[in-house]
Coordinates of C-alpha atoms and ligand atoms in Angstrom, one line a residue:
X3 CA 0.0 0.0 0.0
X4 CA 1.6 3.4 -1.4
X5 CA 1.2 6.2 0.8
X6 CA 1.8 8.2 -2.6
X7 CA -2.0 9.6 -2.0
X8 CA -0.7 12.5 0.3
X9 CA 1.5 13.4 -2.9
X10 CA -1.0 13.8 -5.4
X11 CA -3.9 14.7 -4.1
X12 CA -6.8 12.0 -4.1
X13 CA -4.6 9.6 -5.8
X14 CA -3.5 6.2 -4.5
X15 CA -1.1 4.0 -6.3
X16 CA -2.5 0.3 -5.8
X17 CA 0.5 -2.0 -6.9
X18 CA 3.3 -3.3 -4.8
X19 CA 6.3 -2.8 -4.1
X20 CA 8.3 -4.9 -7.0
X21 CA 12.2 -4.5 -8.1
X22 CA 12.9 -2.6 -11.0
X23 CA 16.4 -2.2 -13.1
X24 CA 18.5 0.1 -12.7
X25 CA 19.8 2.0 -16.2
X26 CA 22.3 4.4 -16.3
X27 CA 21.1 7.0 -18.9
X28 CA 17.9 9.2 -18.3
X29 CA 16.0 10.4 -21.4
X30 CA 17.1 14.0 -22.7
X31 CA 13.8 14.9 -21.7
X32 CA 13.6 14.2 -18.1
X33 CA 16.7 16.9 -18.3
X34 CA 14.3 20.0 -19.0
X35 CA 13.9 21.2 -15.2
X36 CA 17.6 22.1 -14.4
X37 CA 19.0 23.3 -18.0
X38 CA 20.3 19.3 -19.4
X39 CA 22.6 19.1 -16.2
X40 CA 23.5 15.1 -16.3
X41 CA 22.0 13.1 -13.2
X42 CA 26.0 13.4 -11.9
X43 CA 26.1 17.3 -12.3
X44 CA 22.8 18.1 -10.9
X45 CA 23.5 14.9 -7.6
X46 CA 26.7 17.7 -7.3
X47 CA 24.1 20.1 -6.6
X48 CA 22.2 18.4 -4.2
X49 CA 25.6 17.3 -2.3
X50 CA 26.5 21.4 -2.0
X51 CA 22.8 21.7 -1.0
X52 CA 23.0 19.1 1.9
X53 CA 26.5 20.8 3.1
X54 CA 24.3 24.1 3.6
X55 CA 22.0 22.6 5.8
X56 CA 24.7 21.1 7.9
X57 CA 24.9 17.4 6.7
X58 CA 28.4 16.1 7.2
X59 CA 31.0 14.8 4.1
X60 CA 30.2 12.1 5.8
X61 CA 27.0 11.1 5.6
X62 CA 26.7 12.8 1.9
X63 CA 29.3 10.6 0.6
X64 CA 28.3 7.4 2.2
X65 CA 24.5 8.1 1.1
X66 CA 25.1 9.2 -2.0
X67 CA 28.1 7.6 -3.7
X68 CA 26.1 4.7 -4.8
X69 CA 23.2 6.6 -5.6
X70 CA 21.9 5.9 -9.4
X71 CA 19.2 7.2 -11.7
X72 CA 17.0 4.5 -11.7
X73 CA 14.3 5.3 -14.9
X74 CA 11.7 2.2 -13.9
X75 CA 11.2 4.4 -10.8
X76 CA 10.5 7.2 -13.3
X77 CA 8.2 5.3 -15.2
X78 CA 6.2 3.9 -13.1
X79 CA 5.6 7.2 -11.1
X80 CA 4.4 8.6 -14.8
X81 CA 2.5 5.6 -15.1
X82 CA 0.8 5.4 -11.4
X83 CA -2.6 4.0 -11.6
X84 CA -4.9 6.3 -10.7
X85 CA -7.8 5.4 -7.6
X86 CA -11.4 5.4 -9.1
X87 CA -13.2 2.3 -6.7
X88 CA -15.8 3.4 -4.3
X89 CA -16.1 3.0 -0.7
X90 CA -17.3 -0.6 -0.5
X91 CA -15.0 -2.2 -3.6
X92 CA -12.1 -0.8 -1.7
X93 CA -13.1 -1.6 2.0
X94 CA -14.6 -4.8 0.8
X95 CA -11.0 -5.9 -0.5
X96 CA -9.0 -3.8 2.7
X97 CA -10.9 -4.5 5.5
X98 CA -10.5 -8.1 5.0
X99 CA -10.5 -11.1 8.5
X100 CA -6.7 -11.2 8.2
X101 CA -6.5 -8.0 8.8
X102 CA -9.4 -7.6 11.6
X103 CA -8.4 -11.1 13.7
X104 CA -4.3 -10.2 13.0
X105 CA -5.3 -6.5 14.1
X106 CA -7.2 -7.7 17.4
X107 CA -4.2 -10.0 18.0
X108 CA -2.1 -7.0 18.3
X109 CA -4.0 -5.0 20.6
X110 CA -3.9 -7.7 22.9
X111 CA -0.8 -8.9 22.8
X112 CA 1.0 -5.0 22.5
X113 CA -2.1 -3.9 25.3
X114 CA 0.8 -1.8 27.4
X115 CA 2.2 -0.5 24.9
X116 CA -1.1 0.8 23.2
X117 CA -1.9 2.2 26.4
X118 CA 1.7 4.1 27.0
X119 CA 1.3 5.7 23.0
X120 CA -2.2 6.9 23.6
X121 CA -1.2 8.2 27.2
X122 CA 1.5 10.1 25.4
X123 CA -0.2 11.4 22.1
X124 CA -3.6 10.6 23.0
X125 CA -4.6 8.4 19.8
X126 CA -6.0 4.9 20.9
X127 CA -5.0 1.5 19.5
X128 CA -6.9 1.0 16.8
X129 CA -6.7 4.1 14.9
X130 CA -2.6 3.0 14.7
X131 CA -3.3 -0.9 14.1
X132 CA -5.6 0.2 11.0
X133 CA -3.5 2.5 9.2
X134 CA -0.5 -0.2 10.4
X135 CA -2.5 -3.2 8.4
X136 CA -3.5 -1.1 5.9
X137 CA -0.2 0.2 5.0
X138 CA 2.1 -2.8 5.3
X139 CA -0.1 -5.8 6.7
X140 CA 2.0 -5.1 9.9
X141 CA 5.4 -4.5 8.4
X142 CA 5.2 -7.4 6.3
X143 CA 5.6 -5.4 3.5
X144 CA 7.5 -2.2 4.3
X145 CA 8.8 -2.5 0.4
X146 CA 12.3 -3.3 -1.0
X147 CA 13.2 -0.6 -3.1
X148 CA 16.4 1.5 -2.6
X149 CA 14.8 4.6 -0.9
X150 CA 18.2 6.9 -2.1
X151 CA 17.3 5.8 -5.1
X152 CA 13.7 5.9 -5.8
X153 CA 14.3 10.0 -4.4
X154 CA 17.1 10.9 -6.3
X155 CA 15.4 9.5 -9.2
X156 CA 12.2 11.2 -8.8
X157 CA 13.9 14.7 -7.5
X158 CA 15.9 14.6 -11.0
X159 CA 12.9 13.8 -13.3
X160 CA 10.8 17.3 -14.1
X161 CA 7.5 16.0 -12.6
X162 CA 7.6 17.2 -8.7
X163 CA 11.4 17.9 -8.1
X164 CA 11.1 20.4 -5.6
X165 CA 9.0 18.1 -3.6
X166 CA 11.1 15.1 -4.0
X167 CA 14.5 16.8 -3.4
X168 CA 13.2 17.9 -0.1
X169 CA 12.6 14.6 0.4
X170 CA 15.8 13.4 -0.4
X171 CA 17.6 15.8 2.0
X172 CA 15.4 14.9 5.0
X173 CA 16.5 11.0 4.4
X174 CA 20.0 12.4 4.3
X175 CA 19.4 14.1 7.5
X176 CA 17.7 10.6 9.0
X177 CA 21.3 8.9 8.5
X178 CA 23.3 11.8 9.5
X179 CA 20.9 11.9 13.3
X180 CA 22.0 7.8 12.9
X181 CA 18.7 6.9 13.0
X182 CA 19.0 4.4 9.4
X183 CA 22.6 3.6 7.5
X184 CA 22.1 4.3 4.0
X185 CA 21.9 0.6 3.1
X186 CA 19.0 -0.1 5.6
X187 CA 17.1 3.0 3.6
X188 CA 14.5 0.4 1.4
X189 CA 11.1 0.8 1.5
X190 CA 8.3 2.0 -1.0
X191 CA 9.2 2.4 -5.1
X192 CA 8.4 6.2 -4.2
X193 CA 10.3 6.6 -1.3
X194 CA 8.0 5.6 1.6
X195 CA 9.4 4.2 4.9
X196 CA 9.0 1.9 7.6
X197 CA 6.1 0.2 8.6
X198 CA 3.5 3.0 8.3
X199 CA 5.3 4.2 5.0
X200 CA 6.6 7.6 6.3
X201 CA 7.8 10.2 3.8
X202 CA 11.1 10.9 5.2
X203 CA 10.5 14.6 6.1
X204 CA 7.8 13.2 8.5
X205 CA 10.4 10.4 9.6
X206 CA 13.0 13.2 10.5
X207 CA 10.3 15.6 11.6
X208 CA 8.3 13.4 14.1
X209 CA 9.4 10.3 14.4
X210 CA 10.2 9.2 18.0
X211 CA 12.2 6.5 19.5
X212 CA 9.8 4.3 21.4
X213 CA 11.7 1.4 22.4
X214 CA 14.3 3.2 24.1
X215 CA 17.4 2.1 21.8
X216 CA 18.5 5.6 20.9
X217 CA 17.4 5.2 17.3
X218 CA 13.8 5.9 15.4
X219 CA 13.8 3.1 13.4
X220 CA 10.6 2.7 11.9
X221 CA 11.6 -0.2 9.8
X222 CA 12.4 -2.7 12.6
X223 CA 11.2 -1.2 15.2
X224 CA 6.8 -2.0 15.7
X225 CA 7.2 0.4 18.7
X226 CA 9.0 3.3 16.8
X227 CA 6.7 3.2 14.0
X228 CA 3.3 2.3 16.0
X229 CA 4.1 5.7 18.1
X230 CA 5.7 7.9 15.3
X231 CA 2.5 7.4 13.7
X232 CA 0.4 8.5 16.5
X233 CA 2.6 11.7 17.0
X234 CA 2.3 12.3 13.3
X235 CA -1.4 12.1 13.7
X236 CA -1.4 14.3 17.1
X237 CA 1.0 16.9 14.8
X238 CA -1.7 17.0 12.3
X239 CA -4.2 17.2 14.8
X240 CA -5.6 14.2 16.7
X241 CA -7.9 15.3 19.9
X242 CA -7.6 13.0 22.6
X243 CA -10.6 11.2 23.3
X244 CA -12.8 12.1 20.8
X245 CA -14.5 9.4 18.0
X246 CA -13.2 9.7 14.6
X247 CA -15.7 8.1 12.8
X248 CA -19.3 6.4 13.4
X249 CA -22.0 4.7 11.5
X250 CA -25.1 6.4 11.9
X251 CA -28.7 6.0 9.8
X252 CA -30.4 8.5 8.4
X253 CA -34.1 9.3 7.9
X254 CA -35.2 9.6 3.9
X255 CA -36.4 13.1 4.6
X256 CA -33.2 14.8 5.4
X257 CA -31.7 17.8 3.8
X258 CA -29.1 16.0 1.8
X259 CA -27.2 19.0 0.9
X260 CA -26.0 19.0 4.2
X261 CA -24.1 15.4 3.6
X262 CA -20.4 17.4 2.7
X263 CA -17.4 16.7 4.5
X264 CA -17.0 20.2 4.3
X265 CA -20.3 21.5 6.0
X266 CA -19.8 20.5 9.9
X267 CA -23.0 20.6 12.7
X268 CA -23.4 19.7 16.0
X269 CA -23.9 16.5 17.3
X270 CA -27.4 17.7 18.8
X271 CA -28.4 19.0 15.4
X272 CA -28.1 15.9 13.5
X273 CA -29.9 13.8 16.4
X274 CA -32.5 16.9 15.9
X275 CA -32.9 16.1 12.0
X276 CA -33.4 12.2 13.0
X277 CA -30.2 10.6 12.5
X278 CA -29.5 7.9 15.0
X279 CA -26.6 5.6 15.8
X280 CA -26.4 2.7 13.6
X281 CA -28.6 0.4 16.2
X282 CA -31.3 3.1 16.4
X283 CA -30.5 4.1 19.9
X284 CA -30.2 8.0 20.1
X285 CA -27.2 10.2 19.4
X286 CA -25.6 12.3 22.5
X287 CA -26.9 15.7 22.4
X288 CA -24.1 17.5 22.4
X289 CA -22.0 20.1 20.7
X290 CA -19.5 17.8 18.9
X291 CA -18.9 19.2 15.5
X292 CA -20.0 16.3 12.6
X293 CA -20.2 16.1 9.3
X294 CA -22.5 13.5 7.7
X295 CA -20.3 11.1 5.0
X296 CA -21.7 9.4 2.3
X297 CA -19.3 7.9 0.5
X298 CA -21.7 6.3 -2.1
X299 CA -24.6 8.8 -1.9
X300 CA -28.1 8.4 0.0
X301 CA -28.5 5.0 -1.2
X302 CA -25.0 4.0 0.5
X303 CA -23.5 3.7 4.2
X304 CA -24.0 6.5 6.4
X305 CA -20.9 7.9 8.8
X306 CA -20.9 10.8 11.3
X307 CA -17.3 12.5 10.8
X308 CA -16.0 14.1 13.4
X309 CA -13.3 16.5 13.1
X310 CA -10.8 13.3 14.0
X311 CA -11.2 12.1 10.3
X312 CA -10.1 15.4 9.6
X313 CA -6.5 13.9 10.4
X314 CA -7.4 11.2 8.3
X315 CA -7.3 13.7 5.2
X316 CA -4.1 14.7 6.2
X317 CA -2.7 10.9 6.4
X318 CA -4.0 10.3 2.7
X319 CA -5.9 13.2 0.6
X320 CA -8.2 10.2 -1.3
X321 CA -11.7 10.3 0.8
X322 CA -11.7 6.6 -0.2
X323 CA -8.6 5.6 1.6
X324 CA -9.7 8.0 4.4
X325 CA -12.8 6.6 5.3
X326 CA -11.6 2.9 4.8
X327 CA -9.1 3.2 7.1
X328 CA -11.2 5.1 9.5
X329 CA -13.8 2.6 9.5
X330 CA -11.1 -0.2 9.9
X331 CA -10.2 1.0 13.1
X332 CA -13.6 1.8 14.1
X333 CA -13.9 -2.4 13.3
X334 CA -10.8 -3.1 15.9
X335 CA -12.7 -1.1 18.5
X336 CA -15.5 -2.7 17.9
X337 CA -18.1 -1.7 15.5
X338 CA -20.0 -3.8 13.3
X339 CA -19.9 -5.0 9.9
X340 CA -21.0 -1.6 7.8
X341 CA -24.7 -2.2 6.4
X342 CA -24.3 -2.1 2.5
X343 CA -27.6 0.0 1.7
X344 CA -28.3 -0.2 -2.0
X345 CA -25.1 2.5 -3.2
X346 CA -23.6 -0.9 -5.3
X347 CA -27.0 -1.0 -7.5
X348 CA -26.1 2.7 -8.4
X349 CA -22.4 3.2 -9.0
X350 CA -20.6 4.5 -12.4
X351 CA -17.8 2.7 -14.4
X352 CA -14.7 5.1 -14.6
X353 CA -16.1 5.7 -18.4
X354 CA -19.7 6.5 -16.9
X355 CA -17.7 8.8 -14.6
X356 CA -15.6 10.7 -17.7
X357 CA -18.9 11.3 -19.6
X358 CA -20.7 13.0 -16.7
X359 CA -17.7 14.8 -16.1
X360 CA -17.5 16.2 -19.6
X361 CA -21.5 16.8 -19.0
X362 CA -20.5 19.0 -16.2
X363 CA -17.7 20.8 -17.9
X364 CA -20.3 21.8 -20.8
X365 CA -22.8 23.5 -18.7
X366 CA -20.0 25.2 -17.0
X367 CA -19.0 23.3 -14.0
X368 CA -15.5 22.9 -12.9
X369 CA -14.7 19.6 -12.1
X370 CA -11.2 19.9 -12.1
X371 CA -9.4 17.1 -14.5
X372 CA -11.4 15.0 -16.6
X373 CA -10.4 12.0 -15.3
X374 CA -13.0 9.4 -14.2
X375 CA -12.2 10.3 -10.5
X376 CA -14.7 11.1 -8.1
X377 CA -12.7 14.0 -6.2
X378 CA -13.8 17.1 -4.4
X379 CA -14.4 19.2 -7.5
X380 CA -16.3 16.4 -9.2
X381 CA -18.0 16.0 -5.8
X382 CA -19.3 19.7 -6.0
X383 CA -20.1 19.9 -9.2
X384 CA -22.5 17.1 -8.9
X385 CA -23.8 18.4 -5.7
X386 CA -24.7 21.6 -7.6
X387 CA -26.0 20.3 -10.7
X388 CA -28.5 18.2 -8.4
X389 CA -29.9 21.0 -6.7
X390 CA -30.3 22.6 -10.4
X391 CA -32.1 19.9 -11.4
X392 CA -33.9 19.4 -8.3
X393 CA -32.7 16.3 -6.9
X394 CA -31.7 15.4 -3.8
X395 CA -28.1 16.9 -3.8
X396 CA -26.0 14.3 -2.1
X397 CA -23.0 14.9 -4.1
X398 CA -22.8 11.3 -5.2
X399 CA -23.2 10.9 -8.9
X400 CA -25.9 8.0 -9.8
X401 CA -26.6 6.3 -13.3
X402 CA -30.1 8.9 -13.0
X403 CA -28.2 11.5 -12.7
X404 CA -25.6 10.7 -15.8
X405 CA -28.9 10.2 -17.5
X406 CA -30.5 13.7 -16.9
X407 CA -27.6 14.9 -18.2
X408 CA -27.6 13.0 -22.0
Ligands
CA517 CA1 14.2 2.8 18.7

């Protein structure tokens, strides 16, 4: 699982991590960003770069002297798959009993420690465990690609090399602190570390040594990783002791154009407009800001987001990801099965989702890129094009709706 999402926005790469051959020459036009300097000219760049920020000879030359261009790295950023399932395809296929029973082992078995991390940074068990499974079933698969590499590579080629030479100078920074030797650096094809698959600015940021050894090692070490996540997710946010995320229903007669992540209520005012917790009983009347989440529309599952799963956005930008792994951890606390509702009868092929986006774009909406995704701007666009139209405006985009639109 690529944690690439929180580069480009609403995007997940799917694949895993596989080996990929090195070669020597990049194309002349990967060159364009920095005037046809060779990959060993413009590396001399980033070596007087890293001296000006304080890395040592040292570290520079042992981390980068073996450093290559690596163009299947290139390639297969260019050629990332781009995330188009819904909600239930995706959870269906993440949320799977391995990863709940293996999940619940875990909890119990790691039980103190849990407890120390969310004494500490106030983000309970589960919430880690999730994004833990989800990421790298546990650190079974924290990746074998040369994480030097993959950085330099992607900091050379012209696509985000600002981005990714940051990046690169932060892993420098982790071996100069002594936290990783160059040669343990392997994780995701983009760069990705550890068992939670931390971009290495987070890594030298906020990770925190957690087993005491004097090193953050999030690659060996469950404890280093299981609590440098949870002060990652405290840094972006986390308040202690609130939910993140809860299954609610919702009565038919609602006013669904207040179903947007982006429109928050109280607690007490959704209980007021007749939603209920998922077995009926009645929601606490209190002031708890919420927004209602349908991921697949009125005719799908129904969440109450609290500002919790804000954090979640911050993790990974793709809603679907987000609310998967929210609703994992809501699992390994102890929720049940989500009820399916009708959303699967009503979802659009990626082709479906082009043509109503080309719709859109003709009578004047901007959904961003035409690209088959259902992201924010597609999200709106649809929301506002219902309301037009006088349907219930739920965001979601339906086979109805596509046909309105013809
Ligand atoms: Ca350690």
């Amino acid at each position: 699982m690529q944690r690439h999402g929180k580069i480009l926005a609403a995007l997940v790469g799917l694949a895993c991590v596989i080996g990929g051959g090195l070669v020597s020459a990049p194309p002349a036009t990967a060159a364009n960003c920095h005037g046809g300097a060779t990959f060993a000219q413009w590396l001399d760049g980033v070596r007087a770069e890293a001296a000006q920020q304080g890395i040592s000879q040292g570290t520079i030359q042992s981390a980068l002297s073996g450093v290559r261009y690596d163009q299947s790295i290139v390639n297969r950023d260019r050629g990332q798959g781009v995330f188009s399932q819904s909600f239930l395809t995706f959870s269906d296929r993440m949320v799977n009993s391995y990863r709940l029973q293996h999940g619940a082992k875990h909890l119990a078995n790691k039980q103190q420690m849990f407890s120390a991390i969310e004494q500490q940074y106030g983000v309970p068990g589960p919430v880690i465990v999730a994004f833990w499974s989800l990421e790298t079933d546990f650190g079974a698969n924290n990746g074998d690609s040369n994480t030097l590499n993959a950085l330099a590579s992607l900091a050379y080629d012209c696509r985000r090399p600002q981005l990714f030479r940051e990046q690169l100078l932060a892993a420098l920074k982790i071996v100069e602190r002594g936290d990783l030797a160059p040669a343990e650096m392997r994780g995701a094809w983009a760069g990705e570390l550890g068992q939670t698959q931390f971009l290495p600015k987070d890594y030298y940021e906020t990770a925190v040594d957690f087993d005491g050894d004097g090193k953050r090692n999030l690659i060996k070490s469950s404890a280093d990783a299981l609590a440098s996540s949870a002060a990652l997710l405290r840094k972006h946010g986390w308040r202690a002791g609130e939910p993140w995320l809860e299954e609610v229903k919702v009565p038919g007669n609602i006013p669904w154009d207040q179903a947007d992540i982006a429109i928050q209520h109280p607690r007490a005012q959704w209980a007021k407009l007749g939603v209920t917790r998922v077995n009926g009983s009645p929601l606490p009347a209190d002031n708890l800001p919420a927004s209602l989440l349908l991921p697949m529309g009125r005719d799908g599952p129904a969440f109450l987001a609290y500002p919790n799963f804000q954090v979640y956005l911050q993790w990974n930008r793709s809603l679907v990801y987000a609310t998967t792994a929210a609703y994992l951890a809501t699992r390994l606390a102890g929720a049940p099965k989500v009820s399916r509702g009708n959303a699967n009868a009503g979802a659009l092929s990626r082709n479906q989702m082009i043509e109503l986006q080309k719709a859109l774009v003709a009578r004047g909406y901007d959904v961003g890129k035409v690209d088959g995704i259902l992201g924010a701007n597609t999200r709106a666009a649809v929301k506002a094009v219902q309301a037009q139209l006088g349907m219930p405006a739920d965001s979601y985009p339906t086979p109805e709706l596509l046909q309105k639109l013809r």
